Short mmCIF file of C-alpha atoms in Angstrom, two decimals:
data_model
loop_
_atom_site.label_atom_id
_atom_site.label_comp_id
_atom_site.label_asym_id
_atom_site.label_seq_id
_atom_site.Cartn_x
_atom_site.Cartn_y
_atom_site.Cartn_z
CA UNK A 1 60.27 40.46 88.57
CA UNK A 2 63.09 38.36 90.34
CA UNK A 3 63.85 36.54 87.51
CA UNK A 4 64.19 39.82 85.42
CA UNK A 5 66.34 41.14 88.09
CA UNK A 6 68.53 37.74 88.14
CA UNK A 7 69.07 37.83 84.23
CA UNK A 8 70.55 41.66 84.93
CA UNK A 9 73.48 39.46 86.95
CA UNK A 10 74.98 36.25 85.63
CA UNK A 11 77.67 34.34 87.15
CA UNK A 12 79.79 32.97 84.33
CA UNK A 13 80.95 29.55 85.35
CA UNK A 14 85.01 29.70 86.11
CA UNK A 15 83.60 32.12 88.78
CA UNK A 16 82.44 30.96 91.90
CA UNK A 17 80.78 34.40 93.10
CA UNK A 18 78.02 34.82 95.69
CA UNK A 19 75.41 37.04 94.37
CA UNK A 20 72.27 38.78 96.30
CA UNK A 21 69.79 40.83 94.70
CA UNK A 22 67.70 42.46 97.27
CA UNK A 23 65.61 39.48 97.38
CA UNK A 24 66.30 36.56 99.33
CA UNK A 25 67.53 34.19 96.45
CA UNK A 26 71.47 33.75 96.25
CA UNK A 27 74.23 31.93 94.31
CA UNK A 28 76.49 30.72 96.66
CA UNK A 29 80.45 32.11 96.40
CA UNK A 30 82.72 34.48 97.79
CA UNK A 31 81.02 37.57 96.56
CA UNK A 32 78.34 39.69 97.98
CA UNK A 33 76.50 41.70 95.15
CA UNK A 34 73.23 44.09 96.05
CA UNK A 35 71.91 45.37 92.77
CA UNK A 36 69.83 48.70 93.26
CA UNK A 37 67.66 49.04 89.72
CA UNK A 38 67.44 52.60 89.19
CA UNK A 39 64.79 54.84 87.08
CA UNK A 40 65.65 55.44 83.28
CA UNK A 41 67.37 51.97 83.14
CA UNK A 42 70.11 52.63 84.85
CA UNK A 43 71.55 50.10 87.20
CA UNK A 44 74.16 49.57 90.22
CA UNK A 45 75.91 47.02 91.80
CA UNK A 46 77.78 46.93 95.07
CA UNK A 47 79.98 43.97 95.57
CA UNK A 48 81.87 43.15 98.64
CA UNK A 49 84.88 40.16 98.25
CA UNK A 50 84.46 38.08 100.90
CA UNK A 51 86.88 35.17 100.73
CA UNK A 52 90.07 37.27 100.64
CA UNK A 53 91.11 35.96 96.64
CA UNK A 54 90.44 39.32 94.89
CA UNK A 55 90.22 39.83 91.19
CA UNK A 56 92.30 40.75 88.83
CA UNK A 57 91.48 43.87 85.98
CA UNK A 58 90.59 40.94 83.10
CA UNK A 59 88.87 38.55 84.57
CA UNK A 60 85.09 39.13 83.76
CA UNK A 61 83.27 39.55 86.64
CA UNK A 62 79.18 40.55 85.41
CA UNK A 63 77.48 39.45 82.68
CA UNK A 64 75.15 41.47 81.43
CA UNK A 65 72.18 41.19 78.08
CA UNK A 66 72.82 44.03 75.82
CA UNK A 67 69.18 44.48 75.10
CA UNK A 68 69.09 45.59 78.57
CA UNK A 69 72.59 47.29 78.97
CA UNK A 70 73.35 48.15 75.23
CA UNK A 71 72.85 51.55 75.03
CA UNK A 72 74.39 52.53 78.49
CA UNK A 73 78.04 53.19 79.29
CA UNK A 74 79.58 51.79 82.75
CA UNK A 75 81.61 52.82 85.63
CA UNK A 76 83.58 51.67 88.33
CA UNK A 77 82.54 54.36 90.68
CA UNK A 78 84.76 52.67 93.54
CA UNK A 79 88.07 53.15 92.09
CA UNK A 80 86.72 56.00 89.61
CA UNK A 81 87.41 54.21 86.57
CA UNK A 82 85.15 53.89 82.75
CA UNK A 83 84.89 50.77 82.04
CA UNK A 84 84.32 49.15 78.26
CA UNK A 85 81.38 46.20 78.02
CA UNK A 86 83.61 42.85 76.45
CA UNK A 87 80.98 41.46 73.70
CA UNK A 88 80.74 37.33 75.14
CA UNK A 89 78.26 36.15 72.23
CA UNK A 90 74.72 36.95 71.12
CA UNK A 91 73.32 39.44 73.30
CA UNK A 92 75.75 39.30 75.51
CA UNK A 93 78.43 41.03 77.07
CA UNK A 94 80.64 41.02 80.35
CA UNK A 95 82.46 43.77 82.34
CA UNK A 96 85.90 43.30 84.28
CA UNK A 97 87.04 45.37 86.92
CA UNK A 98 89.46 44.97 90.04
CA UNK A 99 88.50 43.74 93.56
CA UNK A 100 90.86 43.88 96.41
CA UNK A 101 90.88 40.88 98.98
CA UNK A 102 88.52 41.59 101.23
CA UNK A 103 87.28 44.68 99.50
CA UNK A 104 84.61 46.31 97.76
CA UNK A 105 83.12 47.44 94.10
CA UNK A 106 80.66 49.61 93.14
CA UNK A 107 79.10 49.44 89.26
CA UNK A 108 77.37 51.77 87.58
CA UNK A 109 75.21 51.22 84.30
CA UNK A 110 73.67 54.94 83.21
CA UNK A 111 72.29 55.89 79.52
CA UNK A 112 74.55 56.95 77.20
CA UNK A 113 74.21 60.64 77.66
CA UNK A 114 76.05 64.00 77.90
CA UNK A 115 74.75 64.56 81.39
CA UNK A 116 74.73 61.23 82.23
CA UNK A 117 78.43 60.85 81.85
CA UNK A 118 79.22 64.14 82.90
CA UNK A 119 77.53 63.14 86.30
CA UNK A 120 79.79 60.07 86.50
CA UNK A 121 82.49 61.70 86.12
CA UNK A 122 83.19 64.14 88.10
CA UNK A 123 81.79 61.29 90.83
CA UNK A 124 84.69 59.47 89.30
CA UNK A 125 87.21 61.95 90.08
CA UNK A 126 85.94 62.59 93.70
CA UNK A 127 86.62 58.57 94.01
CA UNK A 128 89.91 58.28 92.34
CA UNK A 129 91.58 60.83 95.31
CA UNK A 130 89.42 58.36 97.90
CA UNK A 131 90.68 55.36 97.02
CA UNK A 132 93.95 56.06 95.04
CA UNK A 133 96.01 53.90 98.11
CA UNK A 134 94.46 49.80 98.16
CA UNK A 135 92.92 48.97 101.30
CA UNK A 136 95.74 46.39 101.89
CA UNK A 137 98.18 49.23 102.29
CA UNK A 138 96.54 50.49 105.38
CA UNK A 139 96.68 48.89 109.25
CA UNK A 140 93.48 46.43 110.42
CA UNK A 141 94.41 47.59 113.92
CA UNK A 142 91.53 49.35 115.31
CA UNK A 143 92.27 52.82 116.62
CA UNK A 144 89.56 54.21 118.11
CA UNK A 145 89.44 58.32 117.37
CA UNK A 146 88.39 59.81 120.96
CA UNK A 147 85.84 62.56 121.77
CA UNK A 148 84.99 65.18 124.14
CA UNK A 149 82.32 66.95 125.56
CA UNK A 150 82.09 70.43 124.41
CA UNK A 151 81.08 73.23 127.67
CA UNK A 152 77.82 75.19 127.71
CA UNK A 153 78.97 79.07 126.12
CA UNK A 154 80.46 81.15 128.21
CA UNK A 155 78.27 83.96 127.02
CA UNK A 156 75.67 82.65 129.01
CA UNK A 157 75.52 83.69 132.83
CA UNK A 158 76.40 81.29 135.41
CA UNK A 159 72.66 80.01 137.24
CA UNK A 160 72.27 81.94 140.71
CA UNK A 161 72.48 80.04 143.98
CA UNK A 162 69.25 79.39 146.31
CA UNK A 163 68.67 78.35 149.66
CA UNK A 164 65.64 76.61 149.20
CA UNK A 165 63.30 75.51 146.07
CA UNK A 166 62.39 78.41 143.77
CA UNK A 167 58.41 78.46 142.57
CA UNK A 168 57.81 75.45 140.85
CA UNK A 169 60.71 73.43 141.27
CA UNK A 170 61.97 70.45 143.52
CA UNK A 171 65.34 70.24 145.38
CA UNK A 172 66.55 67.28 143.89
CA UNK A 173 69.15 65.83 147.34
CA UNK A 174 72.88 65.12 146.44
CA UNK A 175 74.60 62.21 146.49
CA UNK A 176 78.13 60.72 146.78
CA UNK A 177 77.83 57.31 144.96
CA UNK A 178 75.10 57.32 141.91
CA UNK A 179 75.07 54.40 139.66
CA UNK A 180 75.10 56.01 136.89
CA UNK A 181 74.35 53.38 133.94
CA UNK A 182 73.16 54.10 130.37
CA UNK A 183 72.39 51.71 127.68
CA UNK A 184 70.75 51.55 123.81
CA UNK A 185 69.03 49.80 121.27
CA UNK A 186 71.84 46.86 120.81
CA UNK A 187 71.48 46.13 117.20
CA UNK A 188 75.20 43.96 116.73
CA UNK A 189 77.25 43.10 117.71
CA UNK A 190 75.75 42.06 121.03
CA UNK A 191 78.44 41.07 123.11
CA UNK A 192 78.75 43.53 125.44
CA UNK A 193 82.63 43.69 125.44
CA UNK A 194 82.85 43.90 121.54
CA UNK A 195 80.53 46.37 121.46
CA UNK A 196 82.01 48.54 123.84
CA UNK A 197 85.44 48.24 122.26
CA UNK A 198 83.98 50.02 118.98
CA UNK A 199 84.10 52.92 119.92
CA UNK A 200 80.57 54.01 118.88
CA UNK A 201 78.57 56.88 120.41
CA UNK A 202 79.72 59.09 122.95
CA UNK A 203 82.49 59.57 125.39
CA UNK A 204 81.81 60.76 128.99
CA UNK A 205 85.17 62.70 130.61
CA UNK A 206 85.58 59.59 132.90
CA UNK A 207 86.19 57.07 130.12
CA UNK A 208 88.85 56.11 127.85
CA UNK A 209 87.12 55.85 124.46
CA UNK A 210 83.76 56.21 122.99
CA UNK A 211 80.92 53.46 123.50
CA UNK A 212 77.47 53.04 123.49
CA UNK A 213 77.06 51.41 126.93
CA UNK A 214 78.08 53.69 130.37
CA UNK A 215 78.42 53.35 134.22
CA UNK A 216 80.15 54.96 136.68
CA UNK A 217 79.81 56.17 140.44
CA UNK A 218 78.82 59.21 140.35
CA UNK A 219 79.04 62.18 142.42
CA UNK A 220 75.80 64.12 141.98
CA UNK A 221 75.38 67.58 144.25
CA UNK A 222 72.25 68.81 145.40
CA UNK A 223 70.11 71.34 142.53
CA UNK A 224 66.82 72.02 141.84
CA UNK A 225 64.40 71.28 139.06
CA UNK A 226 61.46 72.23 137.65
CA UNK A 227 58.79 70.05 138.49
CA UNK A 228 56.85 70.62 134.65
CA UNK A 229 58.40 71.04 131.15
CA UNK A 230 58.44 74.33 130.61
CA UNK A 231 55.01 75.25 128.93
CA UNK A 232 53.92 77.49 126.14
CA UNK A 233 52.61 79.93 128.52
CA UNK A 234 56.17 80.54 130.22
CA UNK A 235 58.22 81.29 126.75
CA UNK A 236 55.25 83.31 125.51
CA UNK A 237 56.71 85.10 128.88
CA UNK A 238 59.66 85.39 127.79
CA UNK A 239 59.12 86.29 124.06
CA UNK A 240 57.27 88.99 124.99
CA UNK A 241 59.82 90.25 127.87
CA UNK A 242 62.77 89.98 125.60
CA UNK A 243 61.47 90.08 121.88
CA UNK A 244 63.12 87.51 120.65
CA UNK A 245 62.89 86.32 117.00
CA UNK A 246 65.38 83.46 116.02
CA UNK A 247 67.67 84.30 112.82
CA UNK A 248 66.24 80.82 110.95
CA UNK A 249 62.85 80.80 111.70
CA UNK A 250 62.45 77.68 110.13
CA UNK A 251 60.43 74.77 111.88
CA UNK A 252 60.47 77.63 115.43
CA UNK A 253 57.59 77.07 117.60
CA UNK A 254 55.57 75.25 114.46
CA UNK A 255 52.51 74.28 116.55
CA UNK A 256 51.56 77.54 117.28
CA UNK A 257 49.08 79.33 115.27
CA UNK A 258 50.98 82.47 115.39
CA UNK A 259 54.28 82.92 117.75
CA UNK A 260 54.93 86.23 116.32
CA UNK A 261 51.44 87.50 117.54
CA UNK A 262 52.40 85.38 120.97
CA UNK A 263 49.34 83.26 120.24
CA UNK A 264 50.28 79.58 121.75
CA UNK A 265 46.81 78.40 120.98
CA UNK A 266 45.11 79.87 123.71
CA UNK A 267 44.05 79.09 127.07
CA UNK A 268 43.93 75.07 126.48
CA UNK A 269 47.41 75.01 126.11
CA UNK A 270 48.58 76.83 128.49
CA UNK A 271 50.69 74.67 130.52
CA UNK A 272 51.38 72.56 127.10
CA UNK A 273 55.22 71.67 126.92
CA UNK A 274 56.64 74.17 124.50
CA UNK A 275 58.31 72.55 121.30
CA UNK A 276 59.95 73.22 118.21
CA UNK A 277 63.04 75.32 120.00
CA UNK A 278 66.99 74.30 119.43
CA UNK A 279 69.02 73.45 121.88
CA UNK A 280 70.73 76.78 121.95
CA UNK A 281 67.45 78.68 122.16
CA UNK A 282 66.71 76.65 124.95
CA UNK A 283 70.00 77.17 126.63
CA UNK A 284 69.21 80.77 126.62
CA UNK A 285 65.40 80.56 127.86
CA UNK A 286 66.27 78.86 131.05
CA UNK A 287 69.22 81.56 131.52
CA UNK A 288 66.43 84.14 131.59
CA UNK A 289 64.49 82.03 134.00
CA UNK A 290 67.11 82.20 136.28
CA UNK A 291 68.50 78.76 135.61
CA UNK A 292 70.39 76.32 132.93
CA UNK A 293 69.53 72.87 131.25
CA UNK A 294 69.95 69.74 133.29
CA UNK A 295 72.72 67.63 132.19
CA UNK A 296 72.40 63.57 131.26
CA UNK A 297 73.25 62.51 134.98
CA UNK A 298 71.03 65.23 137.04
CA UNK A 299 68.26 64.25 134.30
CA UNK A 300 68.59 60.63 135.24
CA UNK A 301 69.03 60.92 138.70
CA UNK A 302 66.23 62.97 138.89
CA UNK A 303 64.13 60.79 136.93
CA UNK A 304 64.91 57.26 138.83
CA UNK A 305 64.49 58.76 142.20
CA UNK A 306 68.43 58.08 142.83
CA UNK A 307 67.15 54.49 142.90
CA UNK A 308 69.05 52.21 139.93
CA UNK A 309 66.16 49.82 139.40
CA UNK A 310 63.48 53.13 138.61
CA UNK A 311 63.26 52.31 135.19
CA UNK A 312 60.37 55.09 134.44
CA UNK A 313 61.07 58.74 134.83
CA UNK A 314 59.79 59.85 137.81
CA UNK A 315 59.78 63.55 137.70
CA UNK A 316 59.98 66.56 135.47
CA UNK A 317 60.86 65.77 131.63
CA UNK A 318 63.97 66.78 130.05
CA UNK A 319 62.72 70.38 129.02
CA UNK A 320 62.64 71.55 132.55
CA UNK A 321 64.95 73.95 134.34
CA UNK A 322 67.83 73.43 136.43
CA UNK A 323 67.94 76.34 138.85
CA UNK A 324 70.85 75.31 141.07
CA UNK A 325 74.71 75.25 140.94
CA UNK A 326 77.41 73.58 138.53
CA UNK A 327 77.21 70.13 137.13
CA UNK A 328 80.55 68.70 138.53
CA UNK A 329 80.75 65.16 138.08
CA UNK A 330 83.34 63.44 138.66
CA UNK A 331 83.83 59.32 139.44
CA UNK A 332 83.60 58.42 143.23
#
């Protein structure tokens, strides 16, 4: 199988290209290529120019066998142009196409049929618009796009304040100095400073740009949090009281035997946490119950019992409702 794939992509001796099929075998040079064979004798190659030298239009890049690709038409999908193969000897043909220095390429070989040609032409038309400017014309300076947290819809009534914990909840005492720290799974890059400069993930209100790791000393007002996740029995009472029917029923309470009849699975599931509701539906339920969803800061503060070194959740689950005050978090 590997030998067959390698025969699809031979390198002319006057070019030093680095070609890698989706295996661990490789030829070393300046062009990285990944071949993705598709059904009906189709194949696609994605390429990355790694040395910064580029490639002119008249210089052959791919060498193919006519026996395997003679009945195909070819497209430079990156630039959105058809390609005409050049015969280079018995049962051999080559494709020539441009690749910018440090640029990209994508070549499609597809059987010559009206449907395939039409689909390739439609994709090419879109791609010509996207690649009409060369990559070299753009700045190499990283400009991070800023993000802003969206407020909870104002259509929901604010939760009432309480002087004591409502039934089924516990008071989480406030603090003026909670060390909020969040970090996710690290793939790459491995340097914290570089990783946090790439503008990836979310941006909290106190941050200057998005990042995957967050830390801040925050003031957290006191609030009450349900001791347990919202149960199926609680949600069934809500539906019985409001007659709520979702506009989109796909996936809604999908593990209930018959949610329309209020059947959540019997007494054995009375305390089972409810699932299969959207974020908006969870917010509406909490408003009906006299609360709201906890913020990520509130949830982490409660789950860690206020201590940074507590890595495991200590109280309720995120689907619990918060019963008190606004989520007003600012750096100390």
